[in-house]
mmCIF file of C-alpha atoms and ligand atoms in Angstrom:
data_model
loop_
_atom_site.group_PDB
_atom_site.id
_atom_site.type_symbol
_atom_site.label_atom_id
_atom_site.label_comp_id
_atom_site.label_asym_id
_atom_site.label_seq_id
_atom_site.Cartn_x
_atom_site.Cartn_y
_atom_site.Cartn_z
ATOM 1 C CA UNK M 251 63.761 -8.500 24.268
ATOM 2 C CA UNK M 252 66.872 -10.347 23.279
ATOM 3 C CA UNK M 253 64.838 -13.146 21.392
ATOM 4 C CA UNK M 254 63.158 -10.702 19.086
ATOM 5 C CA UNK M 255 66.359 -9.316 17.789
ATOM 6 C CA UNK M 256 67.468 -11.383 14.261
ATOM 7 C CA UNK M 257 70.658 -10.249 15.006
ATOM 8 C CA UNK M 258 71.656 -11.713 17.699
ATOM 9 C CA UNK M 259 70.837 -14.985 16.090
ATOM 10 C CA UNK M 260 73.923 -14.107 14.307
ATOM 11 C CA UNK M 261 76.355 -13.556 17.446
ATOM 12 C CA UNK M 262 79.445 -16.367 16.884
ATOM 13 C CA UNK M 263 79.476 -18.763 18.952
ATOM 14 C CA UNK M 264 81.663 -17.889 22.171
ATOM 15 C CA UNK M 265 80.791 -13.973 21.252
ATOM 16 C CA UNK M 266 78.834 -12.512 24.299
ATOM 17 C CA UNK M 267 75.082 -11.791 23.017
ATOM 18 C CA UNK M 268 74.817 -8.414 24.640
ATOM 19 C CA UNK M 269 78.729 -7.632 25.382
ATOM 20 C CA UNK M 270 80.080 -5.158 27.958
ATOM 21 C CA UNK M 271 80.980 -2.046 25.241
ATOM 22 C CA UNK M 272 83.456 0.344 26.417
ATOM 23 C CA UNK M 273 83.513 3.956 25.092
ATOM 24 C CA UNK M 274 87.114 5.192 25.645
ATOM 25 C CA UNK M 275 87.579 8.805 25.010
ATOM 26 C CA UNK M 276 91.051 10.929 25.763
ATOM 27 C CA UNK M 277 89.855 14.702 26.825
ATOM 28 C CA UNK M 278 92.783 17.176 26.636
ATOM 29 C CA UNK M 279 91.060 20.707 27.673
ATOM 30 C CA UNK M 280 87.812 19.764 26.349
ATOM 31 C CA UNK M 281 85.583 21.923 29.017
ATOM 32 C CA UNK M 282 83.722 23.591 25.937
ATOM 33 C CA UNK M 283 83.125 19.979 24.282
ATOM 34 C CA UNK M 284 82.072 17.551 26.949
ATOM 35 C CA UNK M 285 79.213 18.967 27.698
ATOM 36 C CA UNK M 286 77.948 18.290 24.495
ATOM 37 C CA UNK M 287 80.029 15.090 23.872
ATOM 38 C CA UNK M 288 78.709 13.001 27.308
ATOM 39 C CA UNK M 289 74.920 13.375 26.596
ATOM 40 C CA UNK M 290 75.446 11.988 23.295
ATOM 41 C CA UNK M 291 77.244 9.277 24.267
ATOM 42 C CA UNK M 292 74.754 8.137 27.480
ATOM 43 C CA UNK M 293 72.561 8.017 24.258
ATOM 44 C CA UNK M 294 74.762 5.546 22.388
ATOM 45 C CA UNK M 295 74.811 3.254 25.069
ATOM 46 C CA UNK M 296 71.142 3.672 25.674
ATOM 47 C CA UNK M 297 70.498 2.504 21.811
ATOM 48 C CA UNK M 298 72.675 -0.085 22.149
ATOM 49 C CA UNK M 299 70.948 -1.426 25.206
ATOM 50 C CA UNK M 300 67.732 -0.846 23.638
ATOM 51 C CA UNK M 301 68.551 -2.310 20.478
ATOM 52 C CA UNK M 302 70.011 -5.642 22.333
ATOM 53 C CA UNK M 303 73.232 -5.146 20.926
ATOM 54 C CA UNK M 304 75.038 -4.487 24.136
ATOM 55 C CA UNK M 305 74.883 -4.971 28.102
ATOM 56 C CA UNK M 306 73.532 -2.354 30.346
ATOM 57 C CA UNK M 307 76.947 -2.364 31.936
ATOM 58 C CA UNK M 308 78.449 -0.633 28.944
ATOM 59 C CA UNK M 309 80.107 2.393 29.945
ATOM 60 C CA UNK M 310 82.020 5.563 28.640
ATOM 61 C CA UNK M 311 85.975 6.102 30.385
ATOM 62 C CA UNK M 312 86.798 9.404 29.979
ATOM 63 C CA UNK M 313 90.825 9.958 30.076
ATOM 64 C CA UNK M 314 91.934 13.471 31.486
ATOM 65 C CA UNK M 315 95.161 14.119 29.862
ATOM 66 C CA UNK M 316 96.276 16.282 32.217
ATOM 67 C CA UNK M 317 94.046 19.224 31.213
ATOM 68 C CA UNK M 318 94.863 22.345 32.584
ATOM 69 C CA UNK M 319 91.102 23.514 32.421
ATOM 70 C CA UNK M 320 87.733 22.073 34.207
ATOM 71 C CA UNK M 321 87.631 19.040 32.541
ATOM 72 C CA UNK M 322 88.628 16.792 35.487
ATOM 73 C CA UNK M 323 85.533 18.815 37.542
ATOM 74 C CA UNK M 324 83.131 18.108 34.838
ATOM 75 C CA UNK M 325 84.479 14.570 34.239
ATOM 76 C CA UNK M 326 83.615 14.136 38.024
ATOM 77 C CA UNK M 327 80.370 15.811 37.840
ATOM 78 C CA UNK M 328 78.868 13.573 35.325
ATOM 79 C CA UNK M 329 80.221 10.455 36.858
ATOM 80 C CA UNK M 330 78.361 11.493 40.459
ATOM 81 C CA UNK M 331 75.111 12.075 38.287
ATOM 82 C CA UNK M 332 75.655 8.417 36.180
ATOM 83 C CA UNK M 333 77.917 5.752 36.894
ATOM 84 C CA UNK M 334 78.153 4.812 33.282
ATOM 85 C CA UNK M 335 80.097 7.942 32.783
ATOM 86 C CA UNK M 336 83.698 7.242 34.450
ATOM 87 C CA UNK M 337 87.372 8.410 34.115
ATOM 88 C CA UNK M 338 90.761 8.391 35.043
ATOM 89 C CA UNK M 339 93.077 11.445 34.743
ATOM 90 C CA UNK M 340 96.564 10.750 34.293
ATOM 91 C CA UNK M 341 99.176 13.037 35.841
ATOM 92 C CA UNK M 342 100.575 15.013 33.148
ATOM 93 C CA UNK M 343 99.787 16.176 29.616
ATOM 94 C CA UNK M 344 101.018 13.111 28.074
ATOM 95 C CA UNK M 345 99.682 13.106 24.525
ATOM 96 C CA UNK M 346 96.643 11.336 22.731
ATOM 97 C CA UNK M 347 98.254 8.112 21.948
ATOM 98 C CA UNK M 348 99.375 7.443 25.735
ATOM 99 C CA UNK M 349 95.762 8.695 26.723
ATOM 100 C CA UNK M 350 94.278 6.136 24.423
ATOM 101 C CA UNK M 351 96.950 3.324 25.880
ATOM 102 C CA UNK M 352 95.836 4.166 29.689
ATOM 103 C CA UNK M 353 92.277 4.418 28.852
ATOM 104 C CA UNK M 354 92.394 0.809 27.050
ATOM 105 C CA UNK M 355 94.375 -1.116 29.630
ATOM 106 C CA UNK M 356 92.214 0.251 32.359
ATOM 107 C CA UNK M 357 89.200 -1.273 30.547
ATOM 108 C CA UNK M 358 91.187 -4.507 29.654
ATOM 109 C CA UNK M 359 89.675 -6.677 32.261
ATOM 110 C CA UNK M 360 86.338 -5.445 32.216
ATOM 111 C CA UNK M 361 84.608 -5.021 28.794
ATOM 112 C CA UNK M 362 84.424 -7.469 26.320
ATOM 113 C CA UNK M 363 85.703 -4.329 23.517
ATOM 114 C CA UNK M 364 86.213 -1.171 23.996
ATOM 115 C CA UNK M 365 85.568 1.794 21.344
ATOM 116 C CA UNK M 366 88.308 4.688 21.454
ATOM 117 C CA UNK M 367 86.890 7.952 19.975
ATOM 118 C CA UNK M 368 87.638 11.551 20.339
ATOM 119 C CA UNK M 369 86.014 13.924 22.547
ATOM 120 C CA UNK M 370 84.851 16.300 20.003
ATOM 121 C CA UNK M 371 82.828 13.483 18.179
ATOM 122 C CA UNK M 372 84.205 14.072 14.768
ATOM 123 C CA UNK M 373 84.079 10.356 14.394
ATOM 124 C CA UNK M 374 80.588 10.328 14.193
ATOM 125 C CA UNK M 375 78.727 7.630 17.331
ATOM 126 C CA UNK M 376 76.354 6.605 15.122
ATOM 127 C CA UNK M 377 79.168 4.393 13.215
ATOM 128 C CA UNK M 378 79.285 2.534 16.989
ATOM 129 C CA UNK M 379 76.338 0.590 16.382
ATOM 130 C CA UNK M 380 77.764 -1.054 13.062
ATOM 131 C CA UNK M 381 80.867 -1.734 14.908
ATOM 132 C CA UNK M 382 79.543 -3.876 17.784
ATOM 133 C CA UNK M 383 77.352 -5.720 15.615
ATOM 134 C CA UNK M 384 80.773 -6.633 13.451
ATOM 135 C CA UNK M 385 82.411 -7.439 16.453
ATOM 136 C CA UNK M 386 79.237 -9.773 17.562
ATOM 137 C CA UNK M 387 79.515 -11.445 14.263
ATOM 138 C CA UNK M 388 83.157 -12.194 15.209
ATOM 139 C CA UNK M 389 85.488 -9.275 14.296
ATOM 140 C CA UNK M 390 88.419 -8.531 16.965
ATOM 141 C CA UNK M 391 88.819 -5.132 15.247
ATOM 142 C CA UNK M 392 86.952 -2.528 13.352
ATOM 143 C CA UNK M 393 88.351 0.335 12.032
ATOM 144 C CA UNK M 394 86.414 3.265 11.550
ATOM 145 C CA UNK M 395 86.952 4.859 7.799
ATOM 146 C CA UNK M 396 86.511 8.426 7.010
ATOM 147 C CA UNK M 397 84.121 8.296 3.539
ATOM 148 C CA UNK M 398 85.063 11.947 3.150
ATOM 149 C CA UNK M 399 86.488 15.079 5.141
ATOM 150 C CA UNK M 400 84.281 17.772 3.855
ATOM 151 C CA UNK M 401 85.141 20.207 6.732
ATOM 152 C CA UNK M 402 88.371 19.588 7.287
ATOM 153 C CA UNK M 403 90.910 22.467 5.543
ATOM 154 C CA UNK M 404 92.548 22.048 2.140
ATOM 155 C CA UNK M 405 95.771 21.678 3.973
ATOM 156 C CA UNK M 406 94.560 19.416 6.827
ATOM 157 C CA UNK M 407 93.109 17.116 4.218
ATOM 158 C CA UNK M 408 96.118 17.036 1.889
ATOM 159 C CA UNK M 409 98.548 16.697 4.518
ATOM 160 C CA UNK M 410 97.041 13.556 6.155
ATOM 161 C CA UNK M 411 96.731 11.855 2.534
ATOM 162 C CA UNK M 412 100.449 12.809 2.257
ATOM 163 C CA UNK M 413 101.729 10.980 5.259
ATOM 164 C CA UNK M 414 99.656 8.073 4.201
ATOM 165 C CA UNK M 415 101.653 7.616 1.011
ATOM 166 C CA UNK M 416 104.778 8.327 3.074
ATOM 167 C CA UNK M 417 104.142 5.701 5.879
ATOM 168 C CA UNK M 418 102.968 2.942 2.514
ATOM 169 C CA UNK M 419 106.293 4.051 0.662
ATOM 170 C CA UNK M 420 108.694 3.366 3.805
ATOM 171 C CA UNK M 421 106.653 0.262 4.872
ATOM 172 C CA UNK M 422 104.434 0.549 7.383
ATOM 173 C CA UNK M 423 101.092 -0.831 6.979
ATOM 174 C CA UNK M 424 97.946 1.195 8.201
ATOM 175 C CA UNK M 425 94.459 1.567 6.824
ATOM 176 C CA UNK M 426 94.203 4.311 4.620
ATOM 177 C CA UNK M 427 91.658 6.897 6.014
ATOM 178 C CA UNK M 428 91.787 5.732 9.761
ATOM 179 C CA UNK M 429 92.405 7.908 12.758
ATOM 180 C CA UNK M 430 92.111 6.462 16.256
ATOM 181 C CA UNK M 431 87.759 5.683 15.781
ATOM 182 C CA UNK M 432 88.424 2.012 16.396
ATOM 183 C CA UNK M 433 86.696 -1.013 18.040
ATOM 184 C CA UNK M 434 88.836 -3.476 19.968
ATOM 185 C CA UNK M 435 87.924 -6.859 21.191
ATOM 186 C CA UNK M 436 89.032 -8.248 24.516
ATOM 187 C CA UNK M 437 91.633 -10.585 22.968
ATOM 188 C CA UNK M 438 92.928 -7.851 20.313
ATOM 189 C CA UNK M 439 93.788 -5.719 23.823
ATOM 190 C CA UNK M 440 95.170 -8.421 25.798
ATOM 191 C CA UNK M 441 97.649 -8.733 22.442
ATOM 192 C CA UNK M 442 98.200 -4.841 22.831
ATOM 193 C CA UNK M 443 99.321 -5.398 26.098
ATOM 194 C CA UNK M 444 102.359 -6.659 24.771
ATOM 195 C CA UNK M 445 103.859 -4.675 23.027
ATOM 196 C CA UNK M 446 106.241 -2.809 25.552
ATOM 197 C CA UNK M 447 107.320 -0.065 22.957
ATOM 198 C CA UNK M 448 107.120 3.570 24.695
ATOM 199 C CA UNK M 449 106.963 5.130 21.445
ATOM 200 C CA UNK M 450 103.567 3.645 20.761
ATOM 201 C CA UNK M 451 101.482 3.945 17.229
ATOM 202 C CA UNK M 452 98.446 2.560 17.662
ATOM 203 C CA UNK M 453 97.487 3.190 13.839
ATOM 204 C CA UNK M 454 100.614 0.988 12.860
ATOM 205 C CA UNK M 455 100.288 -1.996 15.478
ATOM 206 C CA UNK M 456 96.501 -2.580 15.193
ATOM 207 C CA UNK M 457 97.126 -3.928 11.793
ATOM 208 C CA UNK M 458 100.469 -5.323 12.849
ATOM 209 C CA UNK M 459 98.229 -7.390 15.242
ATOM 210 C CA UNK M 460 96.370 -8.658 12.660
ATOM 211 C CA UNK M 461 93.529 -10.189 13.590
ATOM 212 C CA UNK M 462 89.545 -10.739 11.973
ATOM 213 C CA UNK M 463 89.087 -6.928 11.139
ATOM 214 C CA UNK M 464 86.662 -5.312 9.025
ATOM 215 C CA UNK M 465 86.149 -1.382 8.221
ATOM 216 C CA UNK M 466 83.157 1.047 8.920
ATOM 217 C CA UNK M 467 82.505 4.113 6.983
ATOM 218 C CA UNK M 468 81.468 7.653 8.056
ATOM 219 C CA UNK M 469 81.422 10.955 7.624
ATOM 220 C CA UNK M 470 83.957 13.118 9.737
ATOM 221 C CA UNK M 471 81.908 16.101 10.945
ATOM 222 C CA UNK M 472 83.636 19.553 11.854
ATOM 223 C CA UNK M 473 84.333 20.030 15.675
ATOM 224 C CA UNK M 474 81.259 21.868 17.332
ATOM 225 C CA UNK M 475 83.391 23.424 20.678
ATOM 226 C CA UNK M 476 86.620 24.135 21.541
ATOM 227 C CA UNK M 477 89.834 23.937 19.463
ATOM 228 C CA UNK M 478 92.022 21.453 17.525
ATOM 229 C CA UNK M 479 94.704 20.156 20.053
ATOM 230 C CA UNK M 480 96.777 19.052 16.656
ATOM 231 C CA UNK M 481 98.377 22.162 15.299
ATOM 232 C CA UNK M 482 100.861 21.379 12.302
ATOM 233 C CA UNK M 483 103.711 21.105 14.526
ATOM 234 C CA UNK M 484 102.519 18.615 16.587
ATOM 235 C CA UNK M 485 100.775 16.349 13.256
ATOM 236 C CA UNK M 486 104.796 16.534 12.131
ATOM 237 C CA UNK M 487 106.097 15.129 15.019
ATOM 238 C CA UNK M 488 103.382 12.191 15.511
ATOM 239 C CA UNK M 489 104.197 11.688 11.699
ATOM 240 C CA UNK M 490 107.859 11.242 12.753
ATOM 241 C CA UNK M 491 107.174 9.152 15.610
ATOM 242 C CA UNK M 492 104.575 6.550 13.723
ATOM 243 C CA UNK M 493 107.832 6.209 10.737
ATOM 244 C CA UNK M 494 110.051 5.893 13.349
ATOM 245 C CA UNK M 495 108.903 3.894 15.592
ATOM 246 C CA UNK M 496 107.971 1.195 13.234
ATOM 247 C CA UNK M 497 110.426 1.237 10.334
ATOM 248 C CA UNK M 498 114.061 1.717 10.238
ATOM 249 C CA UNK M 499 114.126 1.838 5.981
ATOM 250 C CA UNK M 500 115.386 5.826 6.425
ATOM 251 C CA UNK M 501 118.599 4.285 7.131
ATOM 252 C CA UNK M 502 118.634 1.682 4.553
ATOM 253 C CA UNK M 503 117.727 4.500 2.010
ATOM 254 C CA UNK M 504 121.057 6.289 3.411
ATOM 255 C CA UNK M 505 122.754 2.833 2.808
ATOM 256 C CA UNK M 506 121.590 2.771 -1.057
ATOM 257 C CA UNK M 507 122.420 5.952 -1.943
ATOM 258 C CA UNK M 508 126.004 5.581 -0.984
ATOM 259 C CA UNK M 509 126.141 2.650 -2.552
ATOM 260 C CA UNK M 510 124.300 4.268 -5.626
ATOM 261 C CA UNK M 511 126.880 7.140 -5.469
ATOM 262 C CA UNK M 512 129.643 4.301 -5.594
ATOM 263 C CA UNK M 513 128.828 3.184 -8.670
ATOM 264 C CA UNK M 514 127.952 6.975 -10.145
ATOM 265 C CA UNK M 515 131.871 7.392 -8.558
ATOM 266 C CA UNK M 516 133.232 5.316 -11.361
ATOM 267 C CA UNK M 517 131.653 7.517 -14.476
ATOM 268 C CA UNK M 518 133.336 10.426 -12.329
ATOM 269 C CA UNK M 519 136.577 8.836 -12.748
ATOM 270 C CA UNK M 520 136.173 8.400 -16.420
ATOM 271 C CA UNK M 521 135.255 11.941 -17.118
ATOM 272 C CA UNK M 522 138.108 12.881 -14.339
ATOM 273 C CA UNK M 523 140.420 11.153 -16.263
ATOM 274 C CA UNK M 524 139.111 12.556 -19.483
ATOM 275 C CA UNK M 525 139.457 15.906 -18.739
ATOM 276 C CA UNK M 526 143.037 15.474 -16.852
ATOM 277 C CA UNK M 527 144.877 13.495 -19.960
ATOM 278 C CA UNK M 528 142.914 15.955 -22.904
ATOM 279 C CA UNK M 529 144.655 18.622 -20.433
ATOM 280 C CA UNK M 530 141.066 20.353 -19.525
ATOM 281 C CA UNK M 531 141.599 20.232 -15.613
ATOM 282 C CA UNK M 532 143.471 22.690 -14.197
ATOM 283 C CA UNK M 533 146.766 21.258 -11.763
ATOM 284 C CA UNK M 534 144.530 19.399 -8.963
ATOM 285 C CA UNK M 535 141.325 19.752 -9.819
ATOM 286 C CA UNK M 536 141.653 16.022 -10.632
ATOM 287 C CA UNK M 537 142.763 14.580 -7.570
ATOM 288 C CA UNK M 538 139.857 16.559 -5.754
ATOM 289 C CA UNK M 539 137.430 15.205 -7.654
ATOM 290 C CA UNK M 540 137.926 12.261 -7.329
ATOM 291 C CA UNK M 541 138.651 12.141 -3.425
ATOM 292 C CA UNK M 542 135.606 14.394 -2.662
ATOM 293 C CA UNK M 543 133.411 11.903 -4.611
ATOM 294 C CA UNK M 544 134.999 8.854 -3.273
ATOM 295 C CA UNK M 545 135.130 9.514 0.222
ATOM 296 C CA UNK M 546 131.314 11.417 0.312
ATOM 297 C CA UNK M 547 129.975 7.910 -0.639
ATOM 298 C CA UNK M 548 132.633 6.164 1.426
ATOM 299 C CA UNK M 549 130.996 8.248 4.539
ATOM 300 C CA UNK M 550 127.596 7.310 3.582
ATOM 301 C CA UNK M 551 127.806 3.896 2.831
ATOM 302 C CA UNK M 552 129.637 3.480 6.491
ATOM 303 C CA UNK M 553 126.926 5.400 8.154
ATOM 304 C CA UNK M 554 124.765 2.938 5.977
ATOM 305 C CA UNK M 555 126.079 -0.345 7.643
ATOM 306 C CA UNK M 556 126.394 1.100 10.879
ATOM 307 C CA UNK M 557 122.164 2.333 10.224
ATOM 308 C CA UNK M 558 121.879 -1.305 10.103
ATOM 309 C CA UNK M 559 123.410 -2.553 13.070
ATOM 310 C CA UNK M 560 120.957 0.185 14.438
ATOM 311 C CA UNK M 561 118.264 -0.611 12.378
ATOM 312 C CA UNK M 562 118.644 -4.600 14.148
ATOM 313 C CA UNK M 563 118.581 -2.945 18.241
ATOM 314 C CA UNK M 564 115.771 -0.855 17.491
ATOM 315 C CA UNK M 565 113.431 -3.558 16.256
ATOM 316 C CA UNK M 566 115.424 -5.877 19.302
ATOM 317 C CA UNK M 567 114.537 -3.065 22.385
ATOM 318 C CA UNK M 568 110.574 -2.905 20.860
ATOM 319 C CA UNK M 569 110.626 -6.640 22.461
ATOM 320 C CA UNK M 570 107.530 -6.463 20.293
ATOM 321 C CA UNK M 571 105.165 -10.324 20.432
ATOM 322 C CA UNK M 572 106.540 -12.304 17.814
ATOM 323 C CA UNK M 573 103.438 -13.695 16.936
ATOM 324 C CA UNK M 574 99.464 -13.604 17.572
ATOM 325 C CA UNK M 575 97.558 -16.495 18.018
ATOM 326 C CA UNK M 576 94.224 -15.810 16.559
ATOM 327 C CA UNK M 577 92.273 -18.674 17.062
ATOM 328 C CA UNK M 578 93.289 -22.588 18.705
ATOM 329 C CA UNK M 579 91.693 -26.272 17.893
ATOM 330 C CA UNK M 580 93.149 -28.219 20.833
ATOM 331 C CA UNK M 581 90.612 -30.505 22.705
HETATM 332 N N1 UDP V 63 93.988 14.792 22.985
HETATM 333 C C1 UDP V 63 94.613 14.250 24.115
HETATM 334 N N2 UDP V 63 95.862 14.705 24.462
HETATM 335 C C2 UDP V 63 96.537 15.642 23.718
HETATM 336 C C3 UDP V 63 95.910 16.151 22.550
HETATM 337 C C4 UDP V 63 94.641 15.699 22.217
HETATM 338 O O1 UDP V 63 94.035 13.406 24.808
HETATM 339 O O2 UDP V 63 97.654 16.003 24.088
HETATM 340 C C5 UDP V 63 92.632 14.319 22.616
HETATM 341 C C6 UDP V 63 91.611 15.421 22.418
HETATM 342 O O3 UDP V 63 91.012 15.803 23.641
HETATM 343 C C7 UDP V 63 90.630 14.770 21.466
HETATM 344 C C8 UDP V 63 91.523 13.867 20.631
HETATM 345 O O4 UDP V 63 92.725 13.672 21.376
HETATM 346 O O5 UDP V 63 89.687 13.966 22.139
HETATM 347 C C9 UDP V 63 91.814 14.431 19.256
HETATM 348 O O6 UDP V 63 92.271 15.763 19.369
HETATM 349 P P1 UDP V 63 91.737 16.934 18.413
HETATM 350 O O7 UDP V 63 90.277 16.777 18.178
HETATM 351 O O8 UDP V 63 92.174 18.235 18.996
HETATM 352 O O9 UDP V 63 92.560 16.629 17.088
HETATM 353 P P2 UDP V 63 92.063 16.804 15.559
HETATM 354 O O10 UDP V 63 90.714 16.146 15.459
HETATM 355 O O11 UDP V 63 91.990 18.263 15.327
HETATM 356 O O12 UDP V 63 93.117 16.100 14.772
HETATM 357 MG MG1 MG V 64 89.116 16.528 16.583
#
């Protein structure tokens, strides 16, 4: 069957023809969803398979993020009526990024990439299939693209297209468009495993990885069971975390306005000085000025330097790799 594929004429050299796909999917009180979700999925890998495009070995990890409802049963139901469906559940509710990290360094050592989507299936499977064969062509990360978000809310759309510009504007790099629907080679989650940060981001340190990577488009669909686990409060605190745990320029903005506020301190003076010699200031007035404006940018150009020093141990602590060797010419 493999011959009669043209496409895996096209597997790189040193890519496996039919590679070991792992489906990684964080469930956090997903009862109503997986159900629905695992079915599809057995599907994916059965196309895959039947298509040639990946082993029969390829499997879906389901992560239990410390659900407080049956999903841990149901995980364990599916898995005792197909092995390809199998799971971990971690201890306590820990959040989808940590889910995501446990579920991809349990599959580390045995898939040649894994594929982290969500349980509800917004990122639609069929993109999968587009995504191995990238990665059999030699990608070591794919990023699944949203083309459109015709069922998300007004507000739900417009918010995630704000924090996009915000992230760009304080310098962190991530593809526009791109939740966590990703495919990962074997070598692009080896280099993952280095980065010790506990405040992890996978949106920001995919691309800070940096290697071969290429984008699929789709269509995000609505969710078909159960509810959104991301109310606003906790999309403003995982927009908090990804600036802050990859940029420290909110300090160096401090920094420049008190040094902006220096210089504005000077055409204070003048107009200080102005009004206190044409005898427009009433007794003190002057001297207040001119302290109040001094010392408020005194305070914040201080808190500036010291945001600095601060700025240096944060990005020391991250012990993040220094660099990523993507590819090596040395017999
Ligand atoms: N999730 C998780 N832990 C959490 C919250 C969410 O593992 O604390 C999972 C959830 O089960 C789903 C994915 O992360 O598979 C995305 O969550 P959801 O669909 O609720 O977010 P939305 O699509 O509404 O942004
Ligand atoms: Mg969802």
């Amino acid at each position: 069957m493999a011959s009669a594929s043209p496409d895996i004429a096209k597997a790189v050299a040193g890519r496996p023809e039919r590679p070991v796909i792992a489906l990684v999917v964080p469930c956090y009180n997903e009862e109503p969803m997986l159900p629905i979700s695992a079915p599809i999925l057995l599907g994916v890998l059965d196309t895959l398979s039947a298509r040639g495009l990946a082993s029969d070995e390829s499997y879906v990890l389901c992560v239990d993020d410390g659900s407080r409802d049956g999903t841990w049963r149901l995980i364990g139901e599916f898995h005792a009526s197909d092995k390809r469906i199998k799971g971990i559940s971690l201890a306590h509710n820990r959040g989808q990024q940590s889910a995501l990290l446990a579920g991809l360094m349990t599959v580390r050592d045995r898939c040649d990439a894994a594929i982290t989507l969500d349980a509800d299936l917004q990122d639609a499977p069929d993109a999968i299939y587009e995504m191995v064969e990238n990665f059999r062509r030699g990608d070591d990360i794919v990023y699944g693209v949203r083309s459109s978000r015709p069922t998300d809310t007004w507000f739900k759309r417009n918010s995630a297209h704000a924090f996009y510009k915000l992230q760009k504007r304080l310098g962190l790099e991530t593809v526009y468009d791109h939740s966590e629907f990703r495919l990962m080679s074997r070598r692009a989650l080896e280099l993952l495993s280095e980065y010790g940060e506990i405040n992890l981001f996978l949106r920001g340190i995919m691309p800070h990885i940096g290697l071969q990577s290429s984008i699929v488009t789709y269509e995000r669909a609505a969710r078909a069971a159960g509810e959104t686990k991301y109310p606003l409060s906790k999309m403003v605190s995982a927009s908090i975390d990804g600036i802050t745990s990859f940029t420290a320029q909110p300090m160096r903005i401090i920094f420049m306005i008190g040094l902006s506020l220096l210089v504005i301190d000077i055409i204070v003076a003048i107009w200080v000085f102005i009004a206190h010699f044409y005898g427009n200031a009433i007794s003190g007035w002057s001297s207040l000025m001119l302290s109040v404006w001094f010392l408020g940018s005194l305070v914040l150009v201080a808190l500036g330097v010291i945001g600095e020093y601060v700025g240096k141990i944060f990005v020391e602590v991250k012990h993040r790799p220094r660099y990523a060797v993507a590819k090596e010419l040395l017999d």
